């Protein structure tokens, strides 16, 4: 390894989290001191803090194409996912005076959705986990076929965090509503908001989750769009915050930061995405030159910054460690599952055999990624894979 390489640093794990935009940070700084009020307090400082939250809510609503009163702030994307699913199921059970109902989701959801559904199953709720095709695409026909008499909710992600596939949420929603307009449709859009143009009214969904730290706001703040008239039971009981729907003193600086980050992302989206897609496609084309490699996720309907692969005869963990030593931050599967040796549930659902799913690599680019970064990644991955295949008994096959 040359000195040059040792000093290089490339962050290619933006689907796990992003850096906070400097403008966002600057906007937030005074909110930790000068604007010290609790938004629930009736005095001047409280009113001032409340005004900041109201403005942020209007700004986000304007960008997502809904009314301010339809946006609720939460602590993270995971909370939004939990709330939407548990809240919708509970509301259904209450309304129908029943002990069970049916939920439709997919096998490729984030664990915040999957584990929530598993927990509901333990409480007697019926859950269908839909399969996906080899590109991780959900078939709207499968969704319709899965609908039962007591289906309360359809929960399908907008874009997959591991392989970047963008799902046909608008069509799925339309098809579900044609069968039964009372079935609620929720989408975990945590990978999409701030990265793709999203208009909730155009999509037709009832609920949509987002999270600030995936689009250059700080960690620890998220949101849920809930369409007017849709009833979701409260998840976090407490004071009367968020119209009594979500207790807990608001993360006012985080909320303001999230609104600012979304506004910036929205403004720069078109240019950013064109540039990102070019870098991504260059990365994909060149890494697929490696023998026994394949692209995972849909070839075209994918997030602009996500490139994901499998390399046969390679352990994803070894690949990550060696790239890390070369200053490259990447991921194998999702950050949450990368601590375990189980292959990614997403890759398995796409039909990849265990041994191939083990050799996965996810590179997620950002506005900061340069062509030189891509060149360095390509050169390093090629070198590392060659090395690993040389020393691995698997590689000699
Ligand atoms: C990151 C992520 C989440 C969880 O969001 P947090 O804010 O980290 O809790 C949920 N769903 C998807 C698709 C994600 O990528």
PDB file of N, CA, C and O and ligand atoms in Angstrom, residues 15-17 75-81 109-113 157-162 188-192 209-214 219-222 336 362, ligand 1:
ATOM      1  N   UNK A  15     -26.039   5.791   2.538  1.00  0.00           N
ATOM      2  CA  UNK A  15     -27.357   5.230   2.836  1.00  0.00           C
ATOM      3  C   UNK A  15     -27.459   4.922   4.324  1.00  0.00           C
ATOM      4  O   UNK A  15     -28.557   4.767   4.863  1.00  0.00           O
ATOM      5  N   UNK A  16     -26.308   4.818   5.001  1.00  0.00           N
ATOM      6  CA  UNK A  16     -26.321   4.583   6.456  1.00  0.00           C
ATOM      7  C   UNK A  16     -26.553   5.897   7.183  1.00  0.00           C
ATOM      8  O   UNK A  16     -27.372   5.977   8.096  1.00  0.00           O
ATOM      9  N   UNK A  17     -25.821   6.906   6.785  1.00  0.00           N
ATOM     10  CA  UNK A  17     -26.067   8.257   7.281  1.00  0.00           C
ATOM     11  C   UNK A  17     -25.243   9.244   6.470  1.00  0.00           C
ATOM     12  O   UNK A  17     -24.285   8.864   5.798  1.00  0.00           O
ATOM     13  N   UNK A  75     -38.814  11.026  16.501  1.00  0.00           N
ATOM     14  CA  UNK A  75     -37.404  10.975  16.881  1.00  0.00           C
ATOM     15  C   UNK A  75     -36.495  10.338  15.838  1.00  0.00           C
ATOM     16  O   UNK A  75     -35.275  10.499  15.898  1.00  0.00           O
ATOM     17  N   UNK A  76     -37.054   9.587  14.898  1.00  0.00           N
ATOM     18  CA  UNK A  76     -36.234   8.931  13.860  1.00  0.00           C
ATOM     19  C   UNK A  76     -37.143   8.194  12.880  1.00  0.00           C
ATOM     20  O   UNK A  76     -38.342   8.065  13.116  1.00  0.00           O
ATOM     21  N   UNK A  77     -36.527   7.681  11.835  1.00  0.00           N
ATOM     22  CA  UNK A  77     -37.267   6.902  10.845  1.00  0.00           C
ATOM     23  C   UNK A  77     -37.867   5.649  11.453  1.00  0.00           C
ATOM     24  O   UNK A  77     -38.996   5.266  11.138  1.00  0.00           O
ATOM     25  N   UNK A  78     -37.106   5.016  12.352  1.00  0.00           N
ATOM     26  CA  UNK A  78     -37.603   3.783  12.983  1.00  0.00           C
ATOM     27  C   UNK A  78     -38.877   4.052  13.787  1.00  0.00           C
ATOM     28  O   UNK A  78     -39.816   3.256  13.767  1.00  0.00           O
ATOM     29  N   UNK A  79     -38.891   5.179  14.490  1.00  0.00           N
ATOM     30  CA  UNK A  79     -40.098   5.517  15.256  1.00  0.00           C
ATOM     31  C   UNK A  79     -41.282   5.742  14.316  1.00  0.00           C
ATOM     32  O   UNK A  79     -42.397   5.271  14.587  1.00  0.00           O
ATOM     33  N   UNK A  80     -41.041   6.433  13.221  1.00  0.00           N
ATOM     34  CA  UNK A  80     -42.124   6.684  12.257  1.00  0.00           C
ATOM     35  C   UNK A  80     -42.677   5.366  11.730  1.00  0.00           C
ATOM     36  O   UNK A  80     -43.891   5.196  11.597  1.00  0.00           O
ATOM     37  N   UNK A  81     -41.783   4.426  11.418  1.00  0.00           N
ATOM     38  CA  UNK A  81     -42.213   3.109  10.924  1.00  0.00           C
ATOM     39  C   UNK A  81     -43.051   2.384  11.984  1.00  0.00           C
ATOM     40  O   UNK A  81     -44.122   1.860  11.694  1.00  0.00           O
ATOM     41  N   UNK A 109     -38.174  -5.246   3.520  1.00  0.00           N
ATOM     42  CA  UNK A 109     -38.288  -4.003   4.301  1.00  0.00           C
ATOM     43  C   UNK A 109     -37.107  -3.823   5.245  1.00  0.00           C
ATOM     44  O   UNK A 109     -36.410  -4.775   5.595  1.00  0.00           O
ATOM     45  N   UNK A 110     -36.926  -2.604   5.692  1.00  0.00           N
ATOM     46  CA  UNK A 110     -35.964  -2.291   6.757  1.00  0.00           C
ATOM     47  C   UNK A 110     -36.422  -3.003   8.027  1.00  0.00           C
ATOM     48  O   UNK A 110     -37.620  -3.252   8.213  1.00  0.00           O
ATOM     49  N   UNK A 111     -35.453  -3.290   8.916  1.00  0.00           N
ATOM     50  CA  UNK A 111     -35.816  -4.004  10.142  1.00  0.00           C
ATOM     51  C   UNK A 111     -36.818  -3.239  11.009  1.00  0.00           C
ATOM     52  O   UNK A 111     -37.568  -3.847  11.765  1.00  0.00           O
ATOM     53  N   UNK A 112     -36.847  -1.934  10.897  1.00  0.00           N
ATOM     54  CA  UNK A 112     -37.824  -1.150  11.670  1.00  0.00           C
ATOM     55  C   UNK A 112     -39.252  -1.537  11.281  1.00  0.00           C
ATOM     56  O   UNK A 112     -40.169  -1.461  12.094  1.00  0.00           O
ATOM     57  N   UNK A 113     -39.431  -1.953  10.046  1.00  0.00           N
ATOM     58  CA  UNK A 113     -40.746  -2.421   9.588  1.00  0.00           C
ATOM     59  C   UNK A 113     -40.893  -3.920   9.846  1.00  0.00           C
ATOM     60  O   UNK A 113     -41.882  -4.370  10.423  1.00  0.00           O
ATOM     61  N   UNK A 157     -41.910  -0.333   1.264  1.00  0.00           N
ATOM     62  CA  UNK A 157     -40.931   0.749   1.222  1.00  0.00           C
ATOM     63  C   UNK A 157     -40.879   1.415  -0.148  1.00  0.00           C
ATOM     64  O   UNK A 157     -41.180   0.799  -1.167  1.00  0.00           O
ATOM     65  N   UNK A 158     -40.470   2.678  -0.147  1.00  0.00           N
ATOM     66  CA  UNK A 158     -40.393   3.431  -1.404  1.00  0.00           C
ATOM     67  C   UNK A 158     -39.132   3.049  -2.174  1.00  0.00           C
ATOM     68  O   UNK A 158     -39.171   2.826  -3.376  1.00  0.00           O
ATOM     69  N   UNK A 159     -38.019   2.989  -1.454  1.00  0.00           N
ATOM     70  CA  UNK A 159     -36.758   2.599  -2.097  1.00  0.00           C
ATOM     71  C   UNK A 159     -35.974   1.761  -1.101  1.00  0.00           C
ATOM     72  O   UNK A 159     -35.915   2.091   0.080  1.00  0.00           O
ATOM     73  N   UNK A 160     -35.377   0.678  -1.588  1.00  0.00           N
ATOM     74  CA  UNK A 160     -34.685  -0.241  -0.693  1.00  0.00           C
ATOM     75  C   UNK A 160     -33.310   0.294  -0.283  1.00  0.00           C
ATOM     76  O   UNK A 160     -32.540   0.764  -1.122  1.00  0.00           O
ATOM     77  N   UNK A 161     -33.015   0.177   1.000  1.00  0.00           N
ATOM     78  CA  UNK A 161     -31.772   0.741   1.528  1.00  0.00           C
ATOM     79  C   UNK A 161     -30.539  -0.098   1.208  1.00  0.00           C
ATOM     80  O   UNK A 161     -29.430   0.387   1.270  1.00  0.00           O
ATOM     81  N   UNK A 162     -30.728  -1.365   0.856  1.00  0.00           N
ATOM     82  CA  UNK A 162     -29.549  -2.198   0.586  1.00  0.00           C
ATOM     83  C   UNK A 162     -29.178  -2.248  -0.885  1.00  0.00           C
ATOM     84  O   UNK A 162     -28.000  -2.240  -1.226  1.00  0.00           O
ATOM     85  N   UNK A 188     -42.434   3.422   3.754  1.00  0.00           N
ATOM     86  CA  UNK A 188     -41.199   3.848   4.413  1.00  0.00           C
ATOM     87  C   UNK A 188     -40.357   4.493   3.312  1.00  0.00           C
ATOM     88  O   UNK A 188     -39.742   3.808   2.496  1.00  0.00           O
ATOM     89  N   UNK A 189     -40.361   5.827   3.287  1.00  0.00           N
ATOM     90  CA  UNK A 189     -39.652   6.555   2.231  1.00  0.00           C
ATOM     91  C   UNK A 189     -38.350   7.158   2.764  1.00  0.00           C
ATOM     92  O   UNK A 189     -37.873   8.175   2.257  1.00  0.00           O
ATOM     93  N   UNK A 190     -37.782   6.503   3.772  1.00  0.00           N
ATOM     94  CA  UNK A 190     -36.590   7.054   4.424  1.00  0.00           C
ATOM     95  C   UNK A 190     -35.410   7.198   3.445  1.00  0.00           C
ATOM     96  O   UNK A 190     -34.644   8.142   3.533  1.00  0.00           O
ATOM     97  N   UNK A 191     -35.300   6.274   2.485  1.00  0.00           N
ATOM     98  CA  UNK A 191     -34.201   6.399   1.514  1.00  0.00           C
ATOM     99  C   UNK A 191     -34.557   7.327   0.354  1.00  0.00           C
ATOM    100  O   UNK A 191     -33.683   7.667  -0.448  1.00  0.00           O
ATOM    101  N   UNK A 192     -35.804   7.707   0.267  1.00  0.00           N
ATOM    102  CA  UNK A 192     -36.238   8.467  -0.914  1.00  0.00           C
ATOM    103  C   UNK A 192     -36.411   9.961  -0.662  1.00  0.00           C
ATOM    104  O   UNK A 192     -36.025  10.791  -1.503  1.00  0.00           O
ATOM    105  N   UNK A 209     -43.076   7.765   5.821  1.00  0.00           N
ATOM    106  CA  UNK A 209     -42.053   8.029   6.841  1.00  0.00           C
ATOM    107  C   UNK A 209     -40.784   8.596   6.224  1.00  0.00           C
ATOM    108  O   UNK A 209     -40.396   8.206   5.114  1.00  0.00           O
ATOM    109  N   UNK A 210     -40.142   9.512   6.956  1.00  0.00           N
ATOM    110  CA  UNK A 210     -38.850  10.053   6.516  1.00  0.00           C
ATOM    111  C   UNK A 210     -37.957  10.299   7.728  1.00  0.00           C
ATOM    112  O   UNK A 210     -38.420  10.307   8.865  1.00  0.00           O
ATOM    113  N   UNK A 211     -36.657  10.466   7.453  1.00  0.00           N
ATOM    114  CA  UNK A 211     -35.693  10.630   8.537  1.00  0.00           C
ATOM    115  C   UNK A 211     -34.607  11.617   8.131  1.00  0.00           C
ATOM    116  O   UNK A 211     -33.988  11.475   7.067  1.00  0.00           O
ATOM    117  N   UNK A 212     -34.378  12.619   8.986  1.00  0.00           N
ATOM    118  CA  UNK A 212     -33.475  13.721   8.653  1.00  0.00           C
ATOM    119  C   UNK A 212     -32.051  13.326   8.306  1.00  0.00           C
ATOM    120  O   UNK A 212     -31.465  13.845   7.350  1.00  0.00           O
ATOM    121  N   UNK A 213     -31.484  12.377   9.074  1.00  0.00           N
ATOM    122  CA  UNK A 213     -30.056  12.112   8.885  1.00  0.00           C
ATOM    123  C   UNK A 213     -29.719  11.401   7.582  1.00  0.00           C
ATOM    124  O   UNK A 213     -28.549  11.273   7.237  1.00  0.00           O
ATOM    125  N   UNK A 214     -30.741  10.992   6.835  1.00  0.00           N
ATOM    126  CA  UNK A 214     -30.481  10.386   5.535  1.00  0.00           C
ATOM    127  C   UNK A 214     -30.385  11.451   4.439  1.00  0.00           C
ATOM    128  O   UNK A 214     -30.068  11.143   3.304  1.00  0.00           O
ATOM    129  N   UNK A 219     -28.853  13.463  13.089  1.00  0.00           N
ATOM    130  CA  UNK A 219     -29.502  12.238  13.546  1.00  0.00           C
ATOM    131  C   UNK A 219     -30.479  12.562  14.677  1.00  0.00           C
ATOM    132  O   UNK A 219     -30.282  13.532  15.403  1.00  0.00           O
ATOM    133  N   UNK A 220     -31.499  11.718  14.824  1.00  0.00           N
ATOM    134  CA  UNK A 220     -32.411  11.898  15.938  1.00  0.00           C
ATOM    135  C   UNK A 220     -33.625  12.756  15.639  1.00  0.00           C
ATOM    136  O   UNK A 220     -34.246  13.280  16.557  1.00  0.00           O
ATOM    137  N   UNK A 221     -33.965  12.903  14.371  1.00  0.00           N
ATOM    138  CA  UNK A 221     -35.212  13.600  14.043  1.00  0.00           C
ATOM    139  C   UNK A 221     -35.788  12.983  12.767  1.00  0.00           C
ATOM    140  O   UNK A 221     -35.062  12.684  11.825  1.00  0.00           O
ATOM    141  N   UNK A 222     -37.082  12.743  12.806  1.00  0.00           N
ATOM    142  CA  UNK A 222     -37.753  12.160  11.645  1.00  0.00           C
ATOM    143  C   UNK A 222     -39.157  12.699  11.546  1.00  0.00           C
ATOM    144  O   UNK A 222     -39.525  13.624  12.291  1.00  0.00           O
ATOM    145  N   UNK A 336     -27.287  -2.203  10.060  1.00  0.00           N
ATOM    146  CA  UNK A 336     -27.845  -2.891  11.221  1.00  0.00           C
ATOM    147  C   UNK A 336     -27.517  -4.370  11.189  1.00  0.00           C
ATOM    148  O   UNK A 336     -27.308  -4.995  12.209  1.00  0.00           O
ATOM    149  N   UNK A 362     -22.062  -2.667  -0.713  1.00  0.00           N
ATOM    150  CA  UNK A 362     -22.917  -1.529  -1.054  1.00  0.00           C
ATOM    151  C   UNK A 362     -22.094  -0.253  -0.983  1.00  0.00           C
ATOM    152  O   UNK A 362     -21.464   0.026   0.042  1.00  0.00           O
TER     153      UNK A 362
HETATM  154  C1  LIG B   1     -32.262   4.340   7.867  1.00  0.00           C
HETATM  155  C2  LIG B   1     -33.573   3.723   7.542  1.00  0.00           C
HETATM  156  C3  LIG B   1     -34.574   3.600   8.514  1.00  0.00           C
HETATM  157  C4  LIG B   1     -34.356   3.981   9.956  1.00  0.00           C
HETATM  158  O1  LIG B   1     -34.220   5.369  10.123  1.00  0.00           O
HETATM  159  P1  LIG B   1     -33.552   5.913  11.483  1.00  0.00           P
HETATM  160  O2  LIG B   1     -33.781   7.379  11.438  1.00  0.00           O
HETATM  161  O3  LIG B   1     -32.092   5.555  11.387  1.00  0.00           O
HETATM  162  O4  LIG B   1     -34.220   5.242  12.603  1.00  0.00           O
HETATM  163  C5  LIG B   1     -35.784   3.053   8.145  1.00  0.00           C
HETATM  164  N1  LIG B   1     -36.013   2.665   6.887  1.00  0.00           N
HETATM  165  C6  LIG B   1     -35.085   2.773   5.909  1.00  0.00           C
HETATM  166  C7  LIG B   1     -35.415   2.347   4.532  1.00  0.00           C
HETATM  167  C8  LIG B   1     -33.831   3.303   6.201  1.00  0.00           C
HETATM  168  O5  LIG B   1     -32.920   3.395   5.255  1.00  0.00           O
END
